[in-house]
Coordinates of C-alpha atoms in Angstrom, one line a residue:
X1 CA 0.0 0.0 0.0
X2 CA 1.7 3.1 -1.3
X3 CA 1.4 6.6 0.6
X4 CA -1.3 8.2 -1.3
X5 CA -3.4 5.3 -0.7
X6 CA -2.8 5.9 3.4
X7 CA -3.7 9.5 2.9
X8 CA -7.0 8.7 0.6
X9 CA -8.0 6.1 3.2
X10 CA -7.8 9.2 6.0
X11 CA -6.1 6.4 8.5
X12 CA -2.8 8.4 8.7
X13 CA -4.4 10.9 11.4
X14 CA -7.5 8.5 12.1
X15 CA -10.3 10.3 10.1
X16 CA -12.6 10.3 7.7
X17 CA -11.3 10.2 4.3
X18 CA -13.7 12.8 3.5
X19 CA -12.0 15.2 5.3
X20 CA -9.1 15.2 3.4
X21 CA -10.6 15.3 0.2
X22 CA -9.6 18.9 -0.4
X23 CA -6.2 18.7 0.7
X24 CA -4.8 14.8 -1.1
X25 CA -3.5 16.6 -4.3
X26 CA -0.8 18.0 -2.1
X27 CA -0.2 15.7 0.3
X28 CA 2.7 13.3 -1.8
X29 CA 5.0 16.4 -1.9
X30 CA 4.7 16.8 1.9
X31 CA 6.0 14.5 4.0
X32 CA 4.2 12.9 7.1
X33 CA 6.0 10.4 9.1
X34 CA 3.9 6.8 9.4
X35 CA 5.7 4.1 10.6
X36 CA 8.8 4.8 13.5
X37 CA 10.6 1.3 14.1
X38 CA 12.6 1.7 17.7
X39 CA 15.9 -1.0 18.2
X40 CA 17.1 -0.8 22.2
X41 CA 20.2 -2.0 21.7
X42 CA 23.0 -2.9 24.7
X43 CA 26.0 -4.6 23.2
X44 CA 24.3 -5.8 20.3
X45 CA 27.1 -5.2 17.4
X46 CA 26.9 -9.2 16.5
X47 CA 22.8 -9.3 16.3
X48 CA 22.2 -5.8 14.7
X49 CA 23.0 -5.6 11.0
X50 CA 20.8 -9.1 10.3
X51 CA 17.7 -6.8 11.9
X52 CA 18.4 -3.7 10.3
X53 CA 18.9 -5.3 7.0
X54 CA 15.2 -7.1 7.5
X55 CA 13.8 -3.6 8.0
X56 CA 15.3 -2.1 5.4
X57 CA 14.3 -4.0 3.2
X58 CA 10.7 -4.3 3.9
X59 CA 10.6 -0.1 3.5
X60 CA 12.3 0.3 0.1
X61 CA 9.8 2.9 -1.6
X62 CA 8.2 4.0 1.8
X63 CA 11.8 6.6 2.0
X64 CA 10.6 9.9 3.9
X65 CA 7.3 7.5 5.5
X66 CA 9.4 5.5 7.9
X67 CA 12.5 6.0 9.8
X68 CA 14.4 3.6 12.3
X69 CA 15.7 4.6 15.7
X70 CA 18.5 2.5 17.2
X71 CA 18.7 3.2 21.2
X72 CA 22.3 2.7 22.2
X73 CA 21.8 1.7 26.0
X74 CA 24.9 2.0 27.4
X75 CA 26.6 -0.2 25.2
X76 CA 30.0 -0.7 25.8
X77 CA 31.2 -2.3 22.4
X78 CA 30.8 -1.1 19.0
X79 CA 27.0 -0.7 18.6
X80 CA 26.5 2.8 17.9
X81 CA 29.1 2.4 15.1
X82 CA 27.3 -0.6 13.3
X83 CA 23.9 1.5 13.5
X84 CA 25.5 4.3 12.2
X85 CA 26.6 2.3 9.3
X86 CA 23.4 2.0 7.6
X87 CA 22.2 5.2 6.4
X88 CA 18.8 6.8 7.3
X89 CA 19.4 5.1 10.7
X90 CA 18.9 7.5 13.8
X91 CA 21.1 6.7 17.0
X92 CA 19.8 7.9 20.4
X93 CA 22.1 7.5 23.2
X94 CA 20.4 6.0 26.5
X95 CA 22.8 6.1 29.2
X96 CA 20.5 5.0 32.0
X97 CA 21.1 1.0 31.1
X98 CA 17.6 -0.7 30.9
X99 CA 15.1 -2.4 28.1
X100 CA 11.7 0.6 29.1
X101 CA 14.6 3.5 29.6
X102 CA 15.4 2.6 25.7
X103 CA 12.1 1.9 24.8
X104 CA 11.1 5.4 25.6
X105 CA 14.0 7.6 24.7
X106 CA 13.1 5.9 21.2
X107 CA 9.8 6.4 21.9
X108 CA 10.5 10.0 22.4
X109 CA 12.6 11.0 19.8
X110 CA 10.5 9.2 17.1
X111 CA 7.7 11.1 15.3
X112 CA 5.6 8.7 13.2
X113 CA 2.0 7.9 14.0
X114 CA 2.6 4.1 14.6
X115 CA 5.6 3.3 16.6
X116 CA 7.2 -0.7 16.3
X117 CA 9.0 -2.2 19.3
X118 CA 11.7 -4.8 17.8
X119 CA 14.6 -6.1 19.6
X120 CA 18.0 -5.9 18.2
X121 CA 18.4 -9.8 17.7
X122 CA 15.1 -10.0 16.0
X123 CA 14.6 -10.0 12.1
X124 CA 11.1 -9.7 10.5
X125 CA 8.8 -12.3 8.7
X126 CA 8.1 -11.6 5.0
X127 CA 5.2 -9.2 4.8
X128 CA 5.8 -7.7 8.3
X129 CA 5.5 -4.5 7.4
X130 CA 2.3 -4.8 4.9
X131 CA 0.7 -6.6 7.6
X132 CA 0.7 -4.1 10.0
X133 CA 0.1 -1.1 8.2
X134 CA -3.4 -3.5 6.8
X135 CA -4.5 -3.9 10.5
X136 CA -4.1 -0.4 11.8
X137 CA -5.6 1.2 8.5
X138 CA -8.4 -1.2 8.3
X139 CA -12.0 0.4 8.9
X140 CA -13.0 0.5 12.6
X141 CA -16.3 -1.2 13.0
X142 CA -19.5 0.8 14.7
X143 CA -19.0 0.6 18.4
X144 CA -15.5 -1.3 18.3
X145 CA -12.6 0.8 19.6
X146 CA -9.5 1.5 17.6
X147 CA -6.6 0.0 17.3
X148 CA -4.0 0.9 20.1
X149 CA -1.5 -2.0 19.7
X150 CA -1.0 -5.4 17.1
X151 CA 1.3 -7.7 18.2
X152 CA 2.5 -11.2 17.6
X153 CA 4.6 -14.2 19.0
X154 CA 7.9 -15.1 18.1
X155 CA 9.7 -17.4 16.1
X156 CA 13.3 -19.0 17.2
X157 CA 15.4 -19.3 14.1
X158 CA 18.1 -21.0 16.0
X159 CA 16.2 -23.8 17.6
X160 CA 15.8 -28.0 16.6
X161 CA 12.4 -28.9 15.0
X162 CA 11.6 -30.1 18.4
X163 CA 12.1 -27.0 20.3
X164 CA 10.2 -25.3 17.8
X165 CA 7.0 -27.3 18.5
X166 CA 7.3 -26.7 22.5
X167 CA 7.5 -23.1 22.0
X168 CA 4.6 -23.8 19.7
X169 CA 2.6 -25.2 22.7
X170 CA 3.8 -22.9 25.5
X171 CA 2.0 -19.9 22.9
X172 CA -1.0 -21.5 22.6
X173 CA -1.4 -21.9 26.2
X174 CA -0.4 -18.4 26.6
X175 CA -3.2 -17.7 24.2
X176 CA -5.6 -19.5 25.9
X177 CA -4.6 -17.6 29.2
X178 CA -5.2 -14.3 27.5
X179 CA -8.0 -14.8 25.3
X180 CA -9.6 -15.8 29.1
X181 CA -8.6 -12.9 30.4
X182 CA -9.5 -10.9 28.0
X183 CA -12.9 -12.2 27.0
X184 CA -13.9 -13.4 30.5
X185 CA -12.5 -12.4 33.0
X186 CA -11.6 -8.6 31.4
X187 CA -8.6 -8.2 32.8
X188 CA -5.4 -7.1 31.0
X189 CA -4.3 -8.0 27.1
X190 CA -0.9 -9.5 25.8
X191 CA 1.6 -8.2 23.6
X192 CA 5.3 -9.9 22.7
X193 CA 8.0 -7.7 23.7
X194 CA 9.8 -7.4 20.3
X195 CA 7.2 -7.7 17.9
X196 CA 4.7 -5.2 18.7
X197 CA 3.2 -1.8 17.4
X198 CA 1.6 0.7 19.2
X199 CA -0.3 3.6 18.0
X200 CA 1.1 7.4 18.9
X201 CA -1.9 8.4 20.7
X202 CA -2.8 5.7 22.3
X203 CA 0.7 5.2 23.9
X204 CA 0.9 9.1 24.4
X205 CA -2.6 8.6 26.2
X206 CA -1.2 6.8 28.6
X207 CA 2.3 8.2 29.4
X208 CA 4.4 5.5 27.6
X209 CA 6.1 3.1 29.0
X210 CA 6.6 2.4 33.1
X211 CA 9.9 3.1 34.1
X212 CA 9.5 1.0 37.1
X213 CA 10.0 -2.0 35.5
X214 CA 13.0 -2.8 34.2
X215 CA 12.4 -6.1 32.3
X216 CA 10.4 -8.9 33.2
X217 CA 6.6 -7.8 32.5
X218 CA 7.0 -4.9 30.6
X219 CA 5.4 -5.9 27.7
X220 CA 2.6 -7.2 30.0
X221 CA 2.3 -3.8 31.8
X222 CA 1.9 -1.9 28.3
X223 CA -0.5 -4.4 27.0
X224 CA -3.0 -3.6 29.8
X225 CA -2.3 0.2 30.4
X226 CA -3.0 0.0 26.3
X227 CA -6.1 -2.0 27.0
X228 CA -7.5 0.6 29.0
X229 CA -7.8 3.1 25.8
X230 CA -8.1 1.1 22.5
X231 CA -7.9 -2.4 21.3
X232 CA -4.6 -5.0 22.0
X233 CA -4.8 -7.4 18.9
X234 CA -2.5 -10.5 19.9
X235 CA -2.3 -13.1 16.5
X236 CA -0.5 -15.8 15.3
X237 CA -0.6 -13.9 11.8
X238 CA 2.1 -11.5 12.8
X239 CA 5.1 -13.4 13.3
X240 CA 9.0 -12.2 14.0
X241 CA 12.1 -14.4 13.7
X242 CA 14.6 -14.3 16.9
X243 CA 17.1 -15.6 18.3
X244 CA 16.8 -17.9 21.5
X245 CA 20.2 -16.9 23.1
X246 CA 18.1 -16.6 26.4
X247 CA 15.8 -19.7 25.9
X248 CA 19.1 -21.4 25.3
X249 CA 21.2 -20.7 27.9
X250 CA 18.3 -20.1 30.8
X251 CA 16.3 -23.6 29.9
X252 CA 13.2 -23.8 28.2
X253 CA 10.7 -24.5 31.3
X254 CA 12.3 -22.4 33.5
X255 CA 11.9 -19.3 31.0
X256 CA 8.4 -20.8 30.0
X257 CA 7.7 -20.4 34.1
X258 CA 9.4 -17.7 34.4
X259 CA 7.5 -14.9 31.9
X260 CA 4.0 -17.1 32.8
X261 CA 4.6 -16.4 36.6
X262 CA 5.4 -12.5 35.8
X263 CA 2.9 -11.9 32.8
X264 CA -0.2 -13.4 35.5
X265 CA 1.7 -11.3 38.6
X266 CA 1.7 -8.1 36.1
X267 CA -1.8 -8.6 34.8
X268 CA -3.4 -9.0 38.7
X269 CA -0.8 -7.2 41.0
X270 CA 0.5 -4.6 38.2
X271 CA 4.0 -5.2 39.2
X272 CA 6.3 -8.3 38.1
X273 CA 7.6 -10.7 40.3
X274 CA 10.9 -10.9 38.9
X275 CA 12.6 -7.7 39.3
X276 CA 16.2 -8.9 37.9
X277 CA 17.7 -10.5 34.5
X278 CA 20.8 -11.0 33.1
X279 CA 22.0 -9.8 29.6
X280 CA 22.7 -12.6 27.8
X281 CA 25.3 -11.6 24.6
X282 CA 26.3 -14.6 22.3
X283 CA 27.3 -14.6 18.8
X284 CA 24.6 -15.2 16.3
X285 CA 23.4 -18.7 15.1
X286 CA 22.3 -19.5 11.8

């Protein structure tokens, strides 16, 4: 979907296309920024040319629309330098070291009306980028509420068939938890940290992201503060490649436990229970 077809559609500033229908002869020599990507990166110079390379080439002929912000956390090896690399790419330094302290300086220096929250070892799925901009400029039906966030679950590249399938099995009963928390119970939503895009006002509406939590449950915490003024869409349609460096070297059932234990505590008690991690910084696989 080209530009024009955004701005004909009115879902660039979420109106009625009518509205603009005065105004679209002019609007493909202006430039409006749509879609801001945001990378936090801490010592990520071995993960972070595979992602930016995804992106970029996913928004070939979408120049001046879409811009990518790469958060250098305190990294203490040559991240900034790789980002800087790759031109059109926008490093923000983050001193204070931690994944929501990067996720809103990006946040905050970005300026297009959808923001998208990928990690530096992540690379995305064909048709990533058409996908979301379909679900956030797709009609809003009479007495639904907008979109405020579309995410989706990940997919280990580096992982045995085998692997693949439990990870498979923990997601569905993840879905199962949250579609009955969602739809029953009405409590909270669930996004993946890493493959998720918010809208700017609804993310704006709610402050951005809590700075009190430094890890565990943050995605968790946005999905529900998100809940609270639009629609969270979680599907299996919106897949992200990643590595599994943590699964790997932390075991699968006690990760499995371990983001179950602190997306239920973050849903119920807003607050994780885990209030530490460790980095975990490995050379790529595959």
């Amino acid at each position: 979907m080209n530009f024009s077809t955004w701005i004909s559609r009115g879902s660039l500033f979420g109106t009625s296309p009518a509205k603009f229908s005065g105004l679209q002869h002019s609007f493909d020599t202006l430039t409006f920024m749509r879609l801001s990507f945001v990378i936090p990166a801490y010592n990520e110079e071995a993960y972070l040319p595979a992602c930016l390379e995804s992106i970029l080439g996913q928004i070939q002929g979408l120049e001046g629309h879409t811009e990518i912000i790469v958060v250098n956390n305190a990294s203490t090896d040559a991240t900034r330098e790789v980002a800087l690399r790759y031109p059109g790419v926008t490093v923000v330094d983050e001193p204070r070291k931690g994944l929501t302290f990067a996720r809103q300086a990006g946040f905050a220096a970005s300026s297009g009306s959808l923001i998208a929250n990928v990690d530096a070892d992540s690379r995305l799925t064909p048709g990533w980028v058409s996908n979301i901009l379909a679900a956030f400029d797709a009609e809003v039906p009479a007495g639904k509420r907008p979109l405020a966030a579309f995410s989706g679950p990940i997919l280990y590249y580096d992982l045995t068939p085998r692997q693949r399938v439990l990870v498979h099995v923990f997601y569905m009963t993840a879905w199962m938890t949250y579609a009955m928390n969602r739809y029953i119970l009405r409590v909270g939503s669930m996004v993946q940290g890493g493959n998720f895009v918010t809208a700017r006002w609804a993310l704006e509406a709610i402050g951005g992201f809590n700075l009190a939590i430094s890890f565990y449950g943050e995605d968790t915490d946005i999905a529900r503060r998100l809940n609270d003024v639009g629609e969270v869409r979680f599907t299996f349609a919106l897949k992200m490649f990643s590595s599994a460096r943590r699964l790997k070297k932390e075991g699968m059932l006690t990760m499995a436990a371990r983001y179950s234990i602190n997306y239920l505590w973050t849903t119920f008690f807003k607050r994780p229970y885990t209030h530490t991690h460790i980095d975990i910084r490995e050379q790529p696989e595959g």
